[in-house]
Amino acid sequence: MTLVEARARMRASWVPKFAVLSGIWGASFVLIKLAVDAGVASVWVALWRCAFGALTLAVVCAVRREALPRTRSTWGHAAVIALLLNAIPFTLFALAEQHISSVLAGLINATTPIMTMGFTILLVPGEPLTRRRVEGVLIGFAGVACLLGVWRGMDADTVGGVVACLGATLCYGAGFAYTRRFFTKPGSSPAVLSLTQLLTATLELALLALLAGRVPTAPGWPGAVGLIVLGVFGTGYAFVLNMQVIASVGATVASTITYVVPIWSTVLGAVLLSETVGWNAVVGGIVIVTGIVVARSRPALK
């Protein structure tokens, strides 16, 4: 097989991996709901998720014989990123799903690229605020309003759950922008950096659980299986797949998974948990994705 043929085969194999990855991330919201409904405290949902994910990546790094970083700056940046991308948002999503459906949580998660764009403009040099980006943000938040059905009003629990989800996506946005500027370095192993991040997040969440006086409880088989699958596959193995997709087709194509994850979370929530999907949820999700597309597109050359 020639080098050209090998590269062509590698590129052709990204579609199944992309589909599996989107399904895993879409199912994460259902798995969180299973754990929450089993009585697992939100901080422990996040803690087990990070711990199992770190264990999975530790195995990957051991097989590849890749060592953890030794510089203080790397661990310092990892501590910040772990808070923004893992400890806080994972806890907030688990807290939110005590009050709202996994379908709604998954759809609100689609606002992450809009949040990321805002923080990238603030933190990353060379990322200007353009008209299309402003239009995309406005369209995206119009989609959120439709998704929530604001004209009908919402009870306090629903409002609290929605605010928690938006807080999580806000953290994601800040975390992705911070990662782009301070954490990614040429030649660094993404698996090692992610393992460093998840180990730090596990420690942060363990300290938070200790300070909050929350002790782990036995969730029963459904909750336990949900937590294990969420950590091993949704947080550990998913990253390995993501790296493979990026290696095959690049980060730009890989990032379009944001458009597909809400579809999975909606379908799985409706089928597996019998959650209601209203017309406004579907329309709102489509409008949010439209806003992302508009924000990321470039104006046509004249």
Short mmCIF file of C-alpha atoms in Angstrom, two decimals:
data_model
loop_
_atom_site.label_atom_id
_atom_site.label_comp_id
_atom_site.label_asym_id
_atom_site.label_seq_id
_atom_site.Cartn_x
_atom_site.Cartn_y
_atom_site.Cartn_z
CA MET A 1 0.00 0.00 0.00
CA THR A 2 1.40 3.40 -0.96
CA LEU A 3 1.56 6.38 1.41
CA VAL A 4 -1.17 8.14 -0.58
CA GLU A 5 -3.45 5.11 -0.31
CA ALA A 6 -2.79 4.83 3.43
CA ARG A 7 -3.70 8.47 3.98
CA ALA A 8 -6.85 8.09 1.87
CA ARG A 9 -7.91 5.07 3.91
CA MET A 10 -7.26 6.93 7.18
CA ARG A 11 -9.36 9.89 6.04
CA ALA A 12 -12.16 7.59 4.91
CA SER A 13 -12.30 5.96 8.36
CA TRP A 14 -13.11 9.17 10.24
CA VAL A 15 -16.87 9.11 9.58
CA PRO A 16 -17.66 6.02 11.74
CA LYS A 17 -15.44 7.39 14.53
CA PHE A 18 -17.15 10.78 14.26
CA ALA A 19 -20.57 9.11 14.53
CA VAL A 20 -19.56 7.01 17.54
CA LEU A 21 -18.01 10.05 19.28
CA SER A 22 -21.11 12.18 18.76
CA GLY A 23 -23.25 9.34 20.10
CA ILE A 24 -21.08 8.95 23.20
CA TRP A 25 -21.16 12.65 23.98
CA GLY A 26 -24.88 12.83 23.26
CA ALA A 27 -25.50 9.88 25.61
CA SER A 28 -23.57 11.60 28.39
CA PHE A 29 -26.63 13.64 29.34
CA VAL A 30 -28.73 10.49 29.71
CA LEU A 31 -26.00 8.88 31.84
CA ILE A 32 -25.83 11.96 34.07
CA LYS A 33 -29.59 11.77 34.50
CA LEU A 34 -29.38 8.09 35.50
CA ALA A 35 -26.79 8.88 38.17
CA VAL A 36 -28.70 11.91 39.49
CA ASP A 37 -31.99 9.99 39.64
CA ALA A 38 -30.17 7.25 41.57
CA GLY A 39 -29.40 9.78 44.29
CA VAL A 40 -25.75 10.53 43.51
CA ALA A 41 -24.82 14.05 44.63
CA SER A 42 -23.82 16.36 41.78
CA VAL A 43 -20.25 16.80 43.02
CA TRP A 44 -19.81 13.02 43.15
CA VAL A 45 -21.19 12.59 39.64
CA ALA A 46 -18.47 14.98 38.46
CA LEU A 47 -15.81 13.35 40.67
CA TRP A 48 -16.46 9.78 39.50
CA ARG A 49 -16.65 10.97 35.90
CA CYS A 50 -13.22 12.60 36.10
CA ALA A 51 -11.69 9.72 38.09
CA PHE A 52 -12.81 7.03 35.61
CA GLY A 53 -11.80 9.23 32.69
CA ALA A 54 -8.35 9.79 34.19
CA LEU A 55 -7.96 6.06 34.75
CA THR A 56 -8.79 5.39 31.09
CA LEU A 57 -6.28 7.96 29.83
CA ALA A 58 -3.66 6.69 32.29
CA VAL A 59 -3.90 3.29 30.60
CA VAL A 60 -3.59 4.95 27.16
CA CYS A 61 -0.50 6.92 28.24
CA ALA A 62 1.05 3.84 29.88
CA VAL A 63 0.63 1.82 26.68
CA ARG A 64 2.21 4.65 24.69
CA ARG A 65 4.91 5.12 27.37
CA GLU A 66 4.12 8.83 27.66
CA ALA A 67 5.08 10.45 30.97
CA LEU A 68 3.27 13.20 32.85
CA PRO A 69 4.69 16.74 32.58
CA ARG A 70 7.10 17.97 35.25
CA THR A 71 6.91 21.74 34.83
CA ARG A 72 5.00 23.79 37.40
CA SER A 73 3.53 26.05 34.73
CA THR A 74 1.88 23.10 32.96
CA TRP A 75 0.28 21.87 36.18
CA GLY A 76 -0.74 25.43 37.07
CA HIS A 77 -2.51 25.92 33.74
CA ALA A 78 -4.02 22.44 34.11
CA ALA A 79 -5.51 23.45 37.47
CA VAL A 80 -7.28 26.42 35.86
CA ILE A 81 -8.49 24.41 32.88
CA ALA A 82 -9.65 21.54 35.10
CA LEU A 83 -11.88 23.98 36.99
CA LEU A 84 -13.29 25.52 33.82
CA LEU A 85 -13.68 22.40 31.65
CA ASN A 86 -14.31 19.69 34.22
CA ALA A 87 -14.88 20.40 37.90
CA ILE A 88 -17.34 23.29 37.63
CA PRO A 89 -19.31 22.43 34.45
CA PHE A 90 -19.58 18.69 35.23
CA THR A 91 -20.98 19.57 38.66
CA LEU A 92 -23.33 22.20 37.22
CA PHE A 93 -24.77 19.84 34.58
CA ALA A 94 -25.38 17.18 37.23
CA LEU A 95 -27.00 19.79 39.46
CA ALA A 96 -29.12 21.06 36.55
CA GLU A 97 -30.43 17.60 35.68
CA GLN A 98 -31.95 17.35 39.13
CA HIS A 99 -34.50 19.89 37.87
CA ILE A 100 -34.61 19.63 34.06
CA SER A 101 -34.57 16.84 31.48
CA SER A 102 -31.46 15.45 29.81
CA VAL A 103 -32.98 16.60 26.49
CA LEU A 104 -33.06 20.24 27.61
CA ALA A 105 -29.58 20.03 29.13
CA GLY A 106 -28.17 18.57 25.91
CA LEU A 107 -29.76 21.26 23.78
CA ILE A 108 -28.51 24.09 26.01
CA ASN A 109 -25.03 22.57 25.75
CA ALA A 110 -25.16 23.51 22.05
CA THR A 111 -24.51 27.12 23.11
CA THR A 112 -20.90 26.15 23.99
CA PRO A 113 -19.39 27.32 20.64
CA ILE A 114 -21.05 30.71 21.05
CA MET A 115 -19.61 31.09 24.57
CA THR A 116 -16.22 29.90 23.29
CA MET A 117 -16.23 32.46 20.50
CA GLY A 118 -16.89 35.28 22.96
CA PHE A 119 -14.02 34.33 25.25
CA THR A 120 -11.70 33.64 22.31
CA ILE A 121 -12.23 37.19 21.07
CA LEU A 122 -11.31 38.48 24.55
CA LEU A 123 -8.33 36.20 25.27
CA VAL A 124 -6.78 35.19 21.96
CA PRO A 125 -4.94 37.80 19.87
CA GLY A 126 -5.97 37.95 16.24
CA GLU A 127 -9.60 36.98 16.86
CA PRO A 128 -11.55 40.14 15.93
CA LEU A 129 -15.20 40.86 16.69
CA THR A 130 -16.88 40.74 13.27
CA ARG A 131 -20.41 41.47 12.13
CA ARG A 132 -21.07 37.80 11.36
CA ARG A 133 -19.94 36.77 14.84
CA VAL A 134 -22.29 39.29 16.45
CA GLU A 135 -25.12 38.08 14.22
CA GLY A 136 -24.33 34.47 15.13
CA VAL A 137 -24.41 35.21 18.86
CA LEU A 138 -27.73 37.04 18.59
CA ILE A 139 -29.28 34.21 16.55
CA GLY A 140 -27.93 31.67 19.02
CA PHE A 141 -29.47 33.35 22.04
CA ALA A 142 -32.75 33.76 20.17
CA GLY A 143 -32.61 30.00 19.78
CA VAL A 144 -32.11 29.61 23.54
CA ALA A 145 -35.18 31.76 24.18
CA CYS A 146 -37.24 29.60 21.80
CA LEU A 147 -35.80 26.42 23.31
CA LEU A 148 -36.90 27.47 26.78
CA GLY A 149 -40.31 28.66 25.65
CA VAL A 150 -39.89 31.91 27.58
CA TRP A 151 -43.37 33.13 26.53
CA ARG A 152 -44.90 30.41 28.72
CA GLY A 153 -42.97 31.30 31.84
CA MET A 154 -40.86 28.89 33.92
CA ASP A 155 -40.98 27.71 37.51
CA ALA A 156 -38.10 28.34 39.91
CA ASP A 157 -36.64 24.83 39.59
CA THR A 158 -36.54 25.01 35.80
CA VAL A 159 -34.95 28.46 35.89
CA GLY A 160 -32.32 27.16 38.31
CA GLY A 161 -31.54 24.20 36.07
CA VAL A 162 -31.27 26.38 32.96
CA VAL A 163 -28.99 28.87 34.73
CA ALA A 164 -26.77 25.99 35.86
CA CYS A 165 -26.49 24.69 32.27
CA LEU A 166 -25.68 28.14 30.91
CA GLY A 167 -23.11 28.55 33.68
CA ALA A 168 -21.54 25.27 32.56
CA THR A 169 -21.35 26.34 28.91
CA LEU A 170 -19.93 29.70 30.03
CA CYS A 171 -17.16 27.79 31.82
CA TYR A 172 -16.61 25.66 28.71
CA GLY A 173 -16.26 28.80 26.62
CA ALA A 174 -13.70 30.33 28.98
CA GLY A 175 -11.88 27.01 29.33
CA PHE A 176 -11.54 26.35 25.61
CA ALA A 177 -10.23 29.88 25.00
CA TYR A 178 -7.78 29.59 27.92
CA THR A 179 -6.62 26.19 26.62
CA ARG A 180 -6.00 27.59 23.16
CA ARG A 181 -3.86 30.42 24.49
CA PHE A 182 -1.98 28.86 27.42
CA PHE A 183 -2.15 25.05 27.40
CA THR A 184 -1.65 23.69 23.91
CA LYS A 185 1.99 23.58 22.85
CA PRO A 186 3.62 22.24 19.67
CA GLY A 187 4.84 18.71 20.20
CA SER A 188 2.84 18.12 23.39
CA SER A 189 0.86 14.91 23.67
CA PRO A 190 -2.89 15.66 23.83
CA ALA A 191 -3.41 12.45 25.83
CA VAL A 192 -0.84 13.49 28.45
CA LEU A 193 -2.24 17.02 28.72
CA SER A 194 -5.78 15.66 29.10
CA LEU A 195 -4.65 13.14 31.73
CA THR A 196 -2.95 15.96 33.62
CA GLN A 197 -6.16 17.98 33.41
CA LEU A 198 -8.40 15.12 34.60
CA LEU A 199 -6.08 14.17 37.47
CA THR A 200 -6.14 17.79 38.63
CA ALA A 201 -9.93 17.94 38.27
CA THR A 202 -10.30 14.75 40.32
CA LEU A 203 -8.23 16.28 43.12
CA GLU A 204 -10.19 19.55 43.00
CA LEU A 205 -13.52 17.73 43.16
CA ALA A 206 -12.31 15.48 45.99
CA LEU A 207 -11.40 18.57 48.01
CA LEU A 208 -14.76 20.16 47.17
CA ALA A 209 -16.64 17.02 48.26
CA LEU A 210 -14.62 16.95 51.49
CA LEU A 211 -15.28 20.63 52.26
CA ALA A 212 -18.98 20.21 51.46
CA GLY A 213 -19.17 17.22 53.77
CA ARG A 214 -20.63 15.05 51.02
CA VAL A 215 -19.90 11.36 51.32
CA PRO A 216 -20.38 8.85 48.49
CA THR A 217 -23.56 6.79 48.53
CA ALA A 218 -24.37 3.48 46.86
CA PRO A 219 -26.34 4.43 43.73
CA GLY A 220 -27.50 0.94 42.81
CA TRP A 221 -26.68 -0.81 39.54
CA PRO A 222 -28.26 1.65 37.07
CA GLY A 223 -26.51 4.64 38.64
CA ALA A 224 -23.19 2.81 39.06
CA VAL A 225 -23.17 1.58 35.45
CA GLY A 226 -24.09 5.08 34.29
CA LEU A 227 -21.16 6.61 36.18
CA ILE A 228 -18.65 4.04 34.92
CA VAL A 229 -19.76 4.37 31.30
CA LEU A 230 -19.85 8.17 31.63
CA GLY A 231 -16.27 8.25 32.93
CA VAL A 232 -14.62 5.53 30.87
CA PHE A 233 -16.34 6.24 27.56
CA GLY A 234 -17.84 9.74 27.82
CA THR A 235 -14.73 11.31 29.36
CA GLY A 236 -11.81 8.97 28.62
CA TYR A 237 -12.32 6.95 25.45
CA ALA A 238 -14.19 9.84 23.78
CA PHE A 239 -11.03 11.92 23.94
CA VAL A 240 -9.03 9.19 22.19
CA LEU A 241 -11.64 9.08 19.41
CA ASN A 242 -11.60 12.86 19.17
CA MET A 243 -7.83 12.85 18.69
CA GLN A 244 -8.16 10.28 15.91
CA VAL A 245 -10.82 12.33 14.09
CA ILE A 246 -8.70 15.50 14.35
CA ALA A 247 -5.68 13.61 13.03
CA SER A 248 -7.71 12.37 10.06
CA VAL A 249 -9.59 15.48 8.95
CA GLY A 250 -8.39 18.37 11.09
CA ALA A 251 -9.83 20.38 13.96
CA THR A 252 -12.27 22.40 11.85
CA VAL A 253 -14.23 19.38 10.61
CA ALA A 254 -13.95 17.68 14.00
CA SER A 255 -15.50 20.70 15.70
CA THR A 256 -18.71 20.27 13.67
CA ILE A 257 -19.61 17.48 16.09
CA THR A 258 -21.30 20.28 18.05
CA TYR A 259 -24.08 20.14 15.47
CA VAL A 260 -24.69 16.42 15.95
CA VAL A 261 -24.48 15.93 19.74
CA PRO A 262 -27.83 17.66 20.48
CA ILE A 263 -29.56 15.29 18.05
CA TRP A 264 -28.27 12.28 19.94
CA SER A 265 -29.07 13.74 23.37
CA THR A 266 -32.62 14.57 22.27
CA VAL A 267 -33.34 11.20 20.68
CA LEU A 268 -31.79 9.17 23.51
CA GLY A 269 -33.53 11.21 26.20
CA ALA A 270 -36.88 10.75 24.49
CA VAL A 271 -36.44 7.03 23.77
CA LEU A 272 -34.61 5.80 26.88
CA LEU A 273 -36.03 8.14 29.53
CA SER A 274 -39.41 8.95 27.90
CA GLU A 275 -38.69 12.67 28.17
CA THR A 276 -40.98 15.07 26.35
CA VAL A 277 -39.65 16.91 23.30
CA GLY A 278 -41.76 19.95 22.39
CA TRP A 279 -41.76 21.70 19.04
CA ASN A 280 -39.99 24.71 20.55
CA ALA A 281 -37.11 22.48 21.69
CA VAL A 282 -36.57 21.23 18.16
CA VAL A 283 -36.90 24.69 16.58
CA GLY A 284 -34.72 26.28 19.28
CA GLY A 285 -32.00 23.69 18.74
CA ILE A 286 -32.03 24.33 14.99
CA VAL A 287 -31.82 28.10 15.54
CA ILE A 288 -28.87 27.68 17.94
CA VAL A 289 -26.99 25.58 15.39
CA THR A 290 -27.82 28.16 12.70
CA GLY A 291 -26.28 30.84 14.89
CA ILE A 292 -23.10 28.77 15.26
CA VAL A 293 -22.89 28.28 11.48
CA VAL A 294 -23.36 32.01 10.85
CA ALA A 295 -20.75 32.95 13.47
CA ARG A 296 -18.18 30.56 12.03
CA SER A 297 -18.78 31.35 8.35
CA ARG A 298 -16.72 33.81 6.36
CA PRO A 299 -18.28 36.50 4.19
CA ALA A 300 -18.32 35.71 0.48
CA LEU A 301 -15.64 37.39 -1.61
CA LYS A 302 -16.92 40.07 -3.95
#
